[in-house]
Coordinates of C-alpha atoms and ligand atoms in Angstrom, one line a residue:
X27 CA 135.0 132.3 135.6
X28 CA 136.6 130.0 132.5
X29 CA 136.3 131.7 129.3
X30 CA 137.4 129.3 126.8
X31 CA 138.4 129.9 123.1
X32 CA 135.8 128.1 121.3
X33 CA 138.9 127.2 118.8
X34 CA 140.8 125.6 121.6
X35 CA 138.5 123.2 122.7
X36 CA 139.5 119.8 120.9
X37 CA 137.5 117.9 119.0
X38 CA 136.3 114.7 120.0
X39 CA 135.8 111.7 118.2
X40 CA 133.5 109.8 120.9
X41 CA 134.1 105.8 120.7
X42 CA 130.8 104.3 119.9
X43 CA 129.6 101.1 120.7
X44 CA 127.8 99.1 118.3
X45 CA 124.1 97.6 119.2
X46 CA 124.5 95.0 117.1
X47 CA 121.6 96.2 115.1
X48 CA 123.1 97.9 111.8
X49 CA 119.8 99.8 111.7
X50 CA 119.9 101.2 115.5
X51 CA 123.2 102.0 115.2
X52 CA 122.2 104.3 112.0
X53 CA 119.9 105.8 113.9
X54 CA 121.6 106.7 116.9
X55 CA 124.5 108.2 114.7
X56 CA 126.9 105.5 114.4
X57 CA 126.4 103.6 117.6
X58 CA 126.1 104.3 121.4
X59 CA 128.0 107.5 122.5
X60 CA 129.5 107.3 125.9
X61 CA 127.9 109.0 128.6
X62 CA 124.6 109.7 126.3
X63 CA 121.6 109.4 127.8
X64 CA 119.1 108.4 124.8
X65 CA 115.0 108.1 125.1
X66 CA 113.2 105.3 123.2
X67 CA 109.7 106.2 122.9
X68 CA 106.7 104.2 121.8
X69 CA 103.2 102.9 122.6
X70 CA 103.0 100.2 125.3
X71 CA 103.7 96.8 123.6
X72 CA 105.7 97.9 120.4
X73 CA 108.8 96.7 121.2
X74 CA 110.9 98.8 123.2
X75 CA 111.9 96.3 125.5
X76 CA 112.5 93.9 123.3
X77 CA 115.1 95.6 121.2
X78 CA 116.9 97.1 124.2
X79 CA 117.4 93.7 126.1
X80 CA 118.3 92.4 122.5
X81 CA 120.9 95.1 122.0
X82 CA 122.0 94.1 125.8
X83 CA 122.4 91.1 125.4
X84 CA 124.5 91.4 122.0
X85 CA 126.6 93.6 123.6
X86 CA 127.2 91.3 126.6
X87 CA 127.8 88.8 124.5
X88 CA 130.5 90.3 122.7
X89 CA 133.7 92.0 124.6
X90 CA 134.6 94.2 121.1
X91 CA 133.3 96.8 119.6
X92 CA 131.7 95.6 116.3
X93 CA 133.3 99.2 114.6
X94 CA 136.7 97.9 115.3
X95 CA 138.5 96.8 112.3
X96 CA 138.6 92.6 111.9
X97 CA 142.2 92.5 112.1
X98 CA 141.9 93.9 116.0
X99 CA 139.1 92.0 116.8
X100 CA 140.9 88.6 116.6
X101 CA 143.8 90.0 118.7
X102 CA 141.7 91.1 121.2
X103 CA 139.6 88.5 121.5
X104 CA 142.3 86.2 123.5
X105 CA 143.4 89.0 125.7
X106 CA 139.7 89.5 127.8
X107 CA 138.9 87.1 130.2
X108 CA 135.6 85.1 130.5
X109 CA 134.4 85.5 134.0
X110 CA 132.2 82.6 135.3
X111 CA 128.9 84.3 136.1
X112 CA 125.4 82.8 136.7
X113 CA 123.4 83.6 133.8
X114 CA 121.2 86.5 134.0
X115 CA 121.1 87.4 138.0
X116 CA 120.6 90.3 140.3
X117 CA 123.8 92.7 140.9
X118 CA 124.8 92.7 144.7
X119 CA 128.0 90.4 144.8
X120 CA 130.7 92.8 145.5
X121 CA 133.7 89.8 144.4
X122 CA 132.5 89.6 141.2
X123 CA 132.5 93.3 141.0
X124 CA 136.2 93.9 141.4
X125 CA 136.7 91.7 138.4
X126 CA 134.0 93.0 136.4
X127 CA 135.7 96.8 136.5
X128 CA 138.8 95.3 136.1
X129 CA 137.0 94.2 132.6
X130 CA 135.6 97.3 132.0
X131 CA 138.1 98.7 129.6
X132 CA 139.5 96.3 127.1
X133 CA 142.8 97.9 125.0
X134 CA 140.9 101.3 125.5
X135 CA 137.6 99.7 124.3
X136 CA 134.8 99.7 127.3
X137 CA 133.9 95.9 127.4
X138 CA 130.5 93.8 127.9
X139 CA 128.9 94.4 130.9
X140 CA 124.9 95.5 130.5
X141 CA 122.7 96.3 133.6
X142 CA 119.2 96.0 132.5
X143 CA 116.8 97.5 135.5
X144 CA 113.2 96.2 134.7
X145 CA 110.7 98.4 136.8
X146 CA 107.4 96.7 135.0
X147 CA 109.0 92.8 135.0
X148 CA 110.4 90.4 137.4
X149 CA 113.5 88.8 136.4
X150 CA 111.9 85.8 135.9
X151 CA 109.7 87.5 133.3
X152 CA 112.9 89.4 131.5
X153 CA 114.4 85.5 131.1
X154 CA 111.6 84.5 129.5
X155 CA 111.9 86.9 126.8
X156 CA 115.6 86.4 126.5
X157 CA 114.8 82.9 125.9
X158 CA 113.0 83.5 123.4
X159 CA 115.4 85.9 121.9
X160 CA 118.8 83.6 121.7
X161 CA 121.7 82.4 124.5
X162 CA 122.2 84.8 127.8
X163 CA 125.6 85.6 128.7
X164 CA 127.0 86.0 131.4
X165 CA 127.5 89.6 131.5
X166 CA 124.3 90.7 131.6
X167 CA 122.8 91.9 134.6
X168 CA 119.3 92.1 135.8
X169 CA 118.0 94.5 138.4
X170 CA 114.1 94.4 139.2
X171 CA 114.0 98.1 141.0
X172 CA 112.4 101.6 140.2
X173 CA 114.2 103.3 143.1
X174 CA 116.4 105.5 141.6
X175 CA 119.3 106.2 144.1
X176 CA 119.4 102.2 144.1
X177 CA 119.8 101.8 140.3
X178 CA 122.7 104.6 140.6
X179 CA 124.3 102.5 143.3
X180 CA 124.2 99.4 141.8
X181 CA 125.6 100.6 138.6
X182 CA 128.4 102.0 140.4
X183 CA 129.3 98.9 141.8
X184 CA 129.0 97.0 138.3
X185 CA 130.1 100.1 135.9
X186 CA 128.4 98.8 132.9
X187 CA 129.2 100.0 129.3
X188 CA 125.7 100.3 129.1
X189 CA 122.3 100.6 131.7
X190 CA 118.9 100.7 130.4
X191 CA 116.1 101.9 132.5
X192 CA 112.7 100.2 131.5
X193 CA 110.8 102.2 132.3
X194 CA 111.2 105.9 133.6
X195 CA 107.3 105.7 134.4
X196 CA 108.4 102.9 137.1
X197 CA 111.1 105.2 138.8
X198 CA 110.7 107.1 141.5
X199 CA 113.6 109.3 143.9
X200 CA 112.9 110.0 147.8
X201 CA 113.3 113.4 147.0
X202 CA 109.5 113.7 145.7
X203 CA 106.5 111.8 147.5
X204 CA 104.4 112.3 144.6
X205 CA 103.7 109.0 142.7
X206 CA 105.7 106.7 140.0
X207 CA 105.0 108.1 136.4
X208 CA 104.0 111.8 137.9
X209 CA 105.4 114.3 135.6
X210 CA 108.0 115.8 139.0
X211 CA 109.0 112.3 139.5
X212 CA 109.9 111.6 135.3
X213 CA 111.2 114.8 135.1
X214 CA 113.2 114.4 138.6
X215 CA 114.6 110.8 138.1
X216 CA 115.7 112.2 134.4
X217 CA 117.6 114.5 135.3
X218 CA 119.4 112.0 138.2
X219 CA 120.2 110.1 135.3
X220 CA 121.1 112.5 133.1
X221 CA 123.6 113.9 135.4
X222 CA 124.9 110.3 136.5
X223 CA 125.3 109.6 132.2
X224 CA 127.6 112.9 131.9
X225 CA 129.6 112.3 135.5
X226 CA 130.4 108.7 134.7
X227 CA 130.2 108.2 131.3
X228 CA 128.0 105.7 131.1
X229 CA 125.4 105.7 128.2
X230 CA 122.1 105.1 129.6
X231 CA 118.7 104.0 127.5
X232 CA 116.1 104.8 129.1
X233 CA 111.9 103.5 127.7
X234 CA 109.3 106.1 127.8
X235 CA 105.7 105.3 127.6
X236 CA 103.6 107.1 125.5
X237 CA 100.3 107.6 126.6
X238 CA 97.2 107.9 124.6
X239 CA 95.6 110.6 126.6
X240 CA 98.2 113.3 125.0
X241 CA 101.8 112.0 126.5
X242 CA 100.7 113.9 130.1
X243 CA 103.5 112.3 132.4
X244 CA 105.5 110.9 129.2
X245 CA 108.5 110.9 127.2
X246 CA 107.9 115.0 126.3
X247 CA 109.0 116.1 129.7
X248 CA 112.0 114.1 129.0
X249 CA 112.8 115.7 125.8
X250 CA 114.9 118.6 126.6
X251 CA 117.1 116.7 129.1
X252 CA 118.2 113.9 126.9
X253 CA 120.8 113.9 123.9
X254 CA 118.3 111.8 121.6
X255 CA 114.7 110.9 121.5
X256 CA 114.2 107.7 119.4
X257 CA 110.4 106.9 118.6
X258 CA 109.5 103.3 118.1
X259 CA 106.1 103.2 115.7
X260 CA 104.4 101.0 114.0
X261 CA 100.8 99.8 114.9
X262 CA 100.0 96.5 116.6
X263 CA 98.4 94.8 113.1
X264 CA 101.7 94.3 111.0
X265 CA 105.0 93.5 111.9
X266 CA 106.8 96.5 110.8
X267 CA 108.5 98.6 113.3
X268 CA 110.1 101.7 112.5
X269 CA 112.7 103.4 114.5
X270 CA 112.8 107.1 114.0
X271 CA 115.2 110.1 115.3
X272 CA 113.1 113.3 116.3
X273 CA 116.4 114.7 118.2
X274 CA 119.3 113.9 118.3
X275 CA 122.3 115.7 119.3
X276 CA 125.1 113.2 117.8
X277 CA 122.9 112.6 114.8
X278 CA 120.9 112.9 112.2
X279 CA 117.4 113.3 112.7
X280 CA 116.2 112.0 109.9
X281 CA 117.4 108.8 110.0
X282 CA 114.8 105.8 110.4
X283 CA 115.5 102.2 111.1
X284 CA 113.0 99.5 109.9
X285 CA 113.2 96.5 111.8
X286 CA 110.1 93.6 112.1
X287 CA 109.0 92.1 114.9
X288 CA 109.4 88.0 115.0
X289 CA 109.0 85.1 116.8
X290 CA 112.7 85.5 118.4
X291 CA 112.5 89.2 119.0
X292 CA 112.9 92.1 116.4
X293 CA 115.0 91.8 113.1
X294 CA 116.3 94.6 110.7
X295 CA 115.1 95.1 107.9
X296 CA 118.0 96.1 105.3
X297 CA 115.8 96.4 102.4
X298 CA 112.5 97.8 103.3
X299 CA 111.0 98.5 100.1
X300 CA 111.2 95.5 98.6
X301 CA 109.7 93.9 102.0
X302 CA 106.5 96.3 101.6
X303 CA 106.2 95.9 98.1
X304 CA 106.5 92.0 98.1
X305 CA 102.8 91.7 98.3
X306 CA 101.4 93.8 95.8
X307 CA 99.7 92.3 92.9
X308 CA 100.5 94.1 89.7
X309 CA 97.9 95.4 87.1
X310 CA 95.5 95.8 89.5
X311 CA 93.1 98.3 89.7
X312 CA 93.5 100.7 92.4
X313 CA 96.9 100.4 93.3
X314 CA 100.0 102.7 92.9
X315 CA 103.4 102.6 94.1
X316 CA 104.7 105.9 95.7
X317 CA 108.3 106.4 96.7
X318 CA 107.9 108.1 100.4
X319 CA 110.3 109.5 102.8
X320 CA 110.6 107.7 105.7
X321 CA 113.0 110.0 108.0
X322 CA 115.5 111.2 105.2
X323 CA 115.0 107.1 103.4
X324 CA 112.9 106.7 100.8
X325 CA 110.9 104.0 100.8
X326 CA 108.5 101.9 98.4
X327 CA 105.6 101.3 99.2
X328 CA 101.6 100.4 97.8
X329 CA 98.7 102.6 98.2
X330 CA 95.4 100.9 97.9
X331 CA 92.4 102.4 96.9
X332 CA 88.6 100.5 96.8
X333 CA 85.7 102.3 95.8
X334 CA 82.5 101.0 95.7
X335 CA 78.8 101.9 95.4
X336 CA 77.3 102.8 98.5
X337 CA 74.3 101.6 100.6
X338 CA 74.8 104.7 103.3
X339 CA 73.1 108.1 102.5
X340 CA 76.5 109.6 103.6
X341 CA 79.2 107.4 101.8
X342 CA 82.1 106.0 104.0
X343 CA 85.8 107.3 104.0
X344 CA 87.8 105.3 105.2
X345 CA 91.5 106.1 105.5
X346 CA 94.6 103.6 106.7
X347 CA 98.1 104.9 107.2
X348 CA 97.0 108.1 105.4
X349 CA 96.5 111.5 106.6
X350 CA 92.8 112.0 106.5
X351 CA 92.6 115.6 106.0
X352 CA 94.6 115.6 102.9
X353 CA 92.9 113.1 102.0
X354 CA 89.7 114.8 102.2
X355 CA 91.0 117.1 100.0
X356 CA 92.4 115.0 97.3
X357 CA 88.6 113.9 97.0
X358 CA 87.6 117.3 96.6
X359 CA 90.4 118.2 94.3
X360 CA 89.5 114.7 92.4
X361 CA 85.9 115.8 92.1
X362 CA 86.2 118.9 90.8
X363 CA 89.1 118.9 88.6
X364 CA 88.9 115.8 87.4
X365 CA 85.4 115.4 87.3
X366 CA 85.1 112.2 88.8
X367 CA 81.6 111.5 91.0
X368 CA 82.6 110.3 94.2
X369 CA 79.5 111.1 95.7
X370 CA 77.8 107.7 95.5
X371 CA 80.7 105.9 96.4
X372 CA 82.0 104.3 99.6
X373 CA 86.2 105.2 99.4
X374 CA 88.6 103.3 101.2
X375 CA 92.1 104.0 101.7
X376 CA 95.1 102.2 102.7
X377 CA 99.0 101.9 102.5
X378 CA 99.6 98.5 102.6
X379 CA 102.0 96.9 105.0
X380 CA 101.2 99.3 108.0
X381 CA 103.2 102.1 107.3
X382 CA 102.1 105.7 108.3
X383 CA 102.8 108.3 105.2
X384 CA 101.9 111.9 106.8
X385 CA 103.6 114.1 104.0
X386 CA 101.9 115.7 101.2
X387 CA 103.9 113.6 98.7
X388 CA 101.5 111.1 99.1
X389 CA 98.2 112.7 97.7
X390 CA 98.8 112.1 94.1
X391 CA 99.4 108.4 94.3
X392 CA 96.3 108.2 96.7
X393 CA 94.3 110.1 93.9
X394 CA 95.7 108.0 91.4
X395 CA 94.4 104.7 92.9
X396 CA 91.0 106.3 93.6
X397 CA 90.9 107.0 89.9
X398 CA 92.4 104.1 89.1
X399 CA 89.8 101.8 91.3
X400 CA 86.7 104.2 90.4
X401 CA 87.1 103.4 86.2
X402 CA 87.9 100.0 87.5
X403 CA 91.5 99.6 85.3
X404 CA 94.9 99.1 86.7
X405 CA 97.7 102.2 86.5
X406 CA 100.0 101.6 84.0
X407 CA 102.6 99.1 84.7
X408 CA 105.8 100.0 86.2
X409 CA 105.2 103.7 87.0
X410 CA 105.9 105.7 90.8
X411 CA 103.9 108.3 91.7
X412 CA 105.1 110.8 94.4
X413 CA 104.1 114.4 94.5
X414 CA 102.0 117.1 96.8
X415 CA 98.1 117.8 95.1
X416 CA 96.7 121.6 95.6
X417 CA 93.2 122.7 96.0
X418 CA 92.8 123.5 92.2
X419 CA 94.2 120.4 91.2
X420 CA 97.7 121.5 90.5
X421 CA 100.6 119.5 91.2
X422 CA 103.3 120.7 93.4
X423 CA 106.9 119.6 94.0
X424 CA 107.5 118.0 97.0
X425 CA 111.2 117.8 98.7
X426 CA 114.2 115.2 97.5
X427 CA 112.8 113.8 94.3
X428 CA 116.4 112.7 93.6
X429 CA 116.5 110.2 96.3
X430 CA 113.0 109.4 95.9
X431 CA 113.8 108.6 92.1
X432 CA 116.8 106.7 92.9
X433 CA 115.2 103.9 95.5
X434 CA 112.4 103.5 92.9
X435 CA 115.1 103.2 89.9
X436 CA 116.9 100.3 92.0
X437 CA 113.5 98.1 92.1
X438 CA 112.5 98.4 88.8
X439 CA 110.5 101.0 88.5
X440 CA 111.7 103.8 85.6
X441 CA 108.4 105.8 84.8
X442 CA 108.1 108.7 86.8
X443 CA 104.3 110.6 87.4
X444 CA 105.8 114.1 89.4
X445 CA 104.9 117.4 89.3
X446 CA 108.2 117.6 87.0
X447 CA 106.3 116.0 84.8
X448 CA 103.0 116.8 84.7
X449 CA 101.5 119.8 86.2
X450 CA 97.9 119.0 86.9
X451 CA 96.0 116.4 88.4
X452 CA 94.3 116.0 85.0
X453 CA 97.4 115.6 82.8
X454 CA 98.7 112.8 85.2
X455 CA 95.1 110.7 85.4
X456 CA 95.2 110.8 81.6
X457 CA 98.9 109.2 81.5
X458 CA 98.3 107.0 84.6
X459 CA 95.3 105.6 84.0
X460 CA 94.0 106.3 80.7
X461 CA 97.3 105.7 78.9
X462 CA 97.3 109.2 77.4
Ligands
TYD27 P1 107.6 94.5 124.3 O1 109.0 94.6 124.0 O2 107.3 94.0 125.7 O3 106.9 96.0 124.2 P2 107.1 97.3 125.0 O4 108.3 97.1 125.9 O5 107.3 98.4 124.0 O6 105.8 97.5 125.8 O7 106.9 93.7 123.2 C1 105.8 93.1 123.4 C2 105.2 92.4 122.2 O8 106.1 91.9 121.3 C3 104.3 91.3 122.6 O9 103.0 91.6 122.1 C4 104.9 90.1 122.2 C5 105.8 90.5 121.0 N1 107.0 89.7 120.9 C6 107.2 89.0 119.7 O10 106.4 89.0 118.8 N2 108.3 88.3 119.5 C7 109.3 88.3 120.5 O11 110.3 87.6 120.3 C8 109.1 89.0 121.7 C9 110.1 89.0 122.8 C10 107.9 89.7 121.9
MG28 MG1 108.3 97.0 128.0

């Protein structure tokens, strides 16, 4: 047995390799760690494969390390040579190979090779989204296979600074004879390339499918045996696309990346708020601007309220990007304590741009704009509302108002309806709305 002074083990600053995404490279912790094996998780059609052959083909594009200082780039530049590959093309040549491994390791730095295995696509249909992305490169590979043993193999021969599995529903080992996507063969073919990440040092991405009918087969078996679980959201409607952390063991999970889907793949977004607030229409009734935590960010955004008489004998509720339990009881709350009459009116709820706000900091601005589109008259101009609403109408604190304050303060907006400030749902409806 090795018994090992926990003091004596060195510290290691892992080398990480950027994405070429500022955004996924916060997210992951500062870039790729070698020999991590990280989950990106999402419904079908979101993205996932997009941004992964993206971030392949930047790195393929690029022999150094983007978190290498400028002065070392241009030396290095010179010293790699450009090996003529066909673009984009199945591995198998061993020739190439020999030079390819030879380019592995650039003045310490792991160079540009990417194997992207596509279980779902052809080839044919991978270069059809590269081409709509931007150039291929010749360094990145393209491997149309779901057996794992033969993925492992063909890495071998490559050695790639990065692979990327799309997706681990499509793999399958001989070991099992049970079915692609089966929760023995996901959990079977993550651990193969778990063990192949941590024995060769390879960093591997694989995609994970979430499934509507409760993630069965999906990403959660996967959880446990991978260093991070990065979940893509955003729903189908609007082009927003958030990247979030929910583990991560070289980072923090509360990191979020906000990137938008275009016409040549998926751009970052460096200044979200002002992006989700670039539609509003001020003075308005029924609209508020909240300052919400997306991961650790805060972000700005608009949260619409329409209220309207009804022609049902039950009124509608309708609620977008909301929770709608807490919403629920902000009506209550609104009902009672502020003695508004909700009951004859259909209520519809929304936060404009697409994005999903599940904390409790978002039930004041919702009452607010409920208020606000009820009395028909708009909030008063430039204030932020962020704060949690109890069952009697009391306002509670909700968790880092600092930051919350601070991305609010940098787009303008300096008056502040808390809980610091006011502690009832009453008090803040009279300064909101009725200019109290
Ligand atoms: P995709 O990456 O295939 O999703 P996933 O791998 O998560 O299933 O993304 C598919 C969607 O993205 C599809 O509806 C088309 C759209 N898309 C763009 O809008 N722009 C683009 O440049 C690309 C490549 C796709
Ligand atoms: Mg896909």
């Amino acid at each position: 047995m090795e018994l090992v002074r926990l003091a004596e083990v060195k510290s290691q600053k892992f080398p990480r390799i950027a994405t070429g995404f500022l955004e996924f490279d916060r997210v992951l912790g500062g870039g790729i760690v070698p020999g991590s094996i990280v989950l990106i998780a999402g419904d079908p059609g979101i993205g996932k494969s997009t941004l992964l052959l993206q971030t392949a083909m930047v790195i393929a594009r690029g022999p150094v390390s983007r978190f290498l200082p400028a002065s070392a780039r241009s030396g290095l530049k010179s010293k790699v040579k450009q090996i003529d590959h066909a673009d984009l093309r199945a591995v198998g040549n061993p020739s190439t190979t020999a030079t390819t491994r030879k380019m592995s390791i650039v003045n310490g730095q792991m160079s540009n090779v990417v194997l992207y295995v596509t279980g779902e696509e052809s080839a044919q249909q991978v270069k059809i989204r590269a081409d709509r992305i931007s150039k291929v490169t010749d360094n990145l590979y393209i491997l149309p296979q779901t057996d794992v043993d033969a993925i492992l193999a063909a890495s071998e021969k490559l050695r790639p600074v990065l692979l990327i599995c799309d997706s681990i529903q499509t793999l399958t080992t001989e070991k099992l004879s049970t079915s692609a996507g089966s929760i023995g063969q996901v959990r079977e073919c993550g651990q193969i390339l778990q063990r192949y990440a941590k024995s060769s040092g390879t960093p591997i991405f694989i995609v994970g499918h979430v499934t509507k009918e409760g993630v069965v087969a999906g990403p959660k078996v996967l959880e446990h045996l991978v260093d991070a679980v990065l979940n893509l959201e955003g729903d189908g409607t609007h082009a927003f696309r958030l990247l979030r952390a929910v583990k991560n063991r070289f980072g923090s999970t509360f990191e979020v990346g906000v990137f938008e889907m275009a016409d040549s793949g998926m751009k970052e977004v460096a200044n979200p708020s002002e992006i989700f607030l670039s539609q509003r229409i001020s003075k308005r009734a029924g609209s508020v601007v909240t300052s919400t935590l997306a991961g650790g960010r805060p972000l700005l955004v608009e949260v619409q309220a329409l209220c309207t008489a009804t022609i049902f004998p039950v009124p509608t509720r309708r609620v977008t990007g909301l929770d709608f339990n807490r919403m629920q009881v902000v009506m209550a709350a609104l009902s009672r304590s502020a003695n508004l009459k909700l009951a004859n009116l259909d209520i519809y709820l929304n936060v404009a741009g697409g994005l999903k706000i599940s904390e409790p900091a978002a039930d004041l601005p919702a009452a607010l704009s409920i208020v606000s589109a009820t009395v028909d008259k708009p909030v008063r101009e430039g204030i932020c509302a962020f704060g949690e609403v109890g069952l009697l109408g009391e306002l509670r604190q909700v968790a880092n108002s600092e930051n919350r304050v601070k991305e609010a303060k940098r787009l303008g907006f300096g008056d502040f309806v808390t809980p610091v400030k006011f502690k009832t749902l009453e008090e803040a409806i009279s300064y909101a709305v009725h200019g109290g």
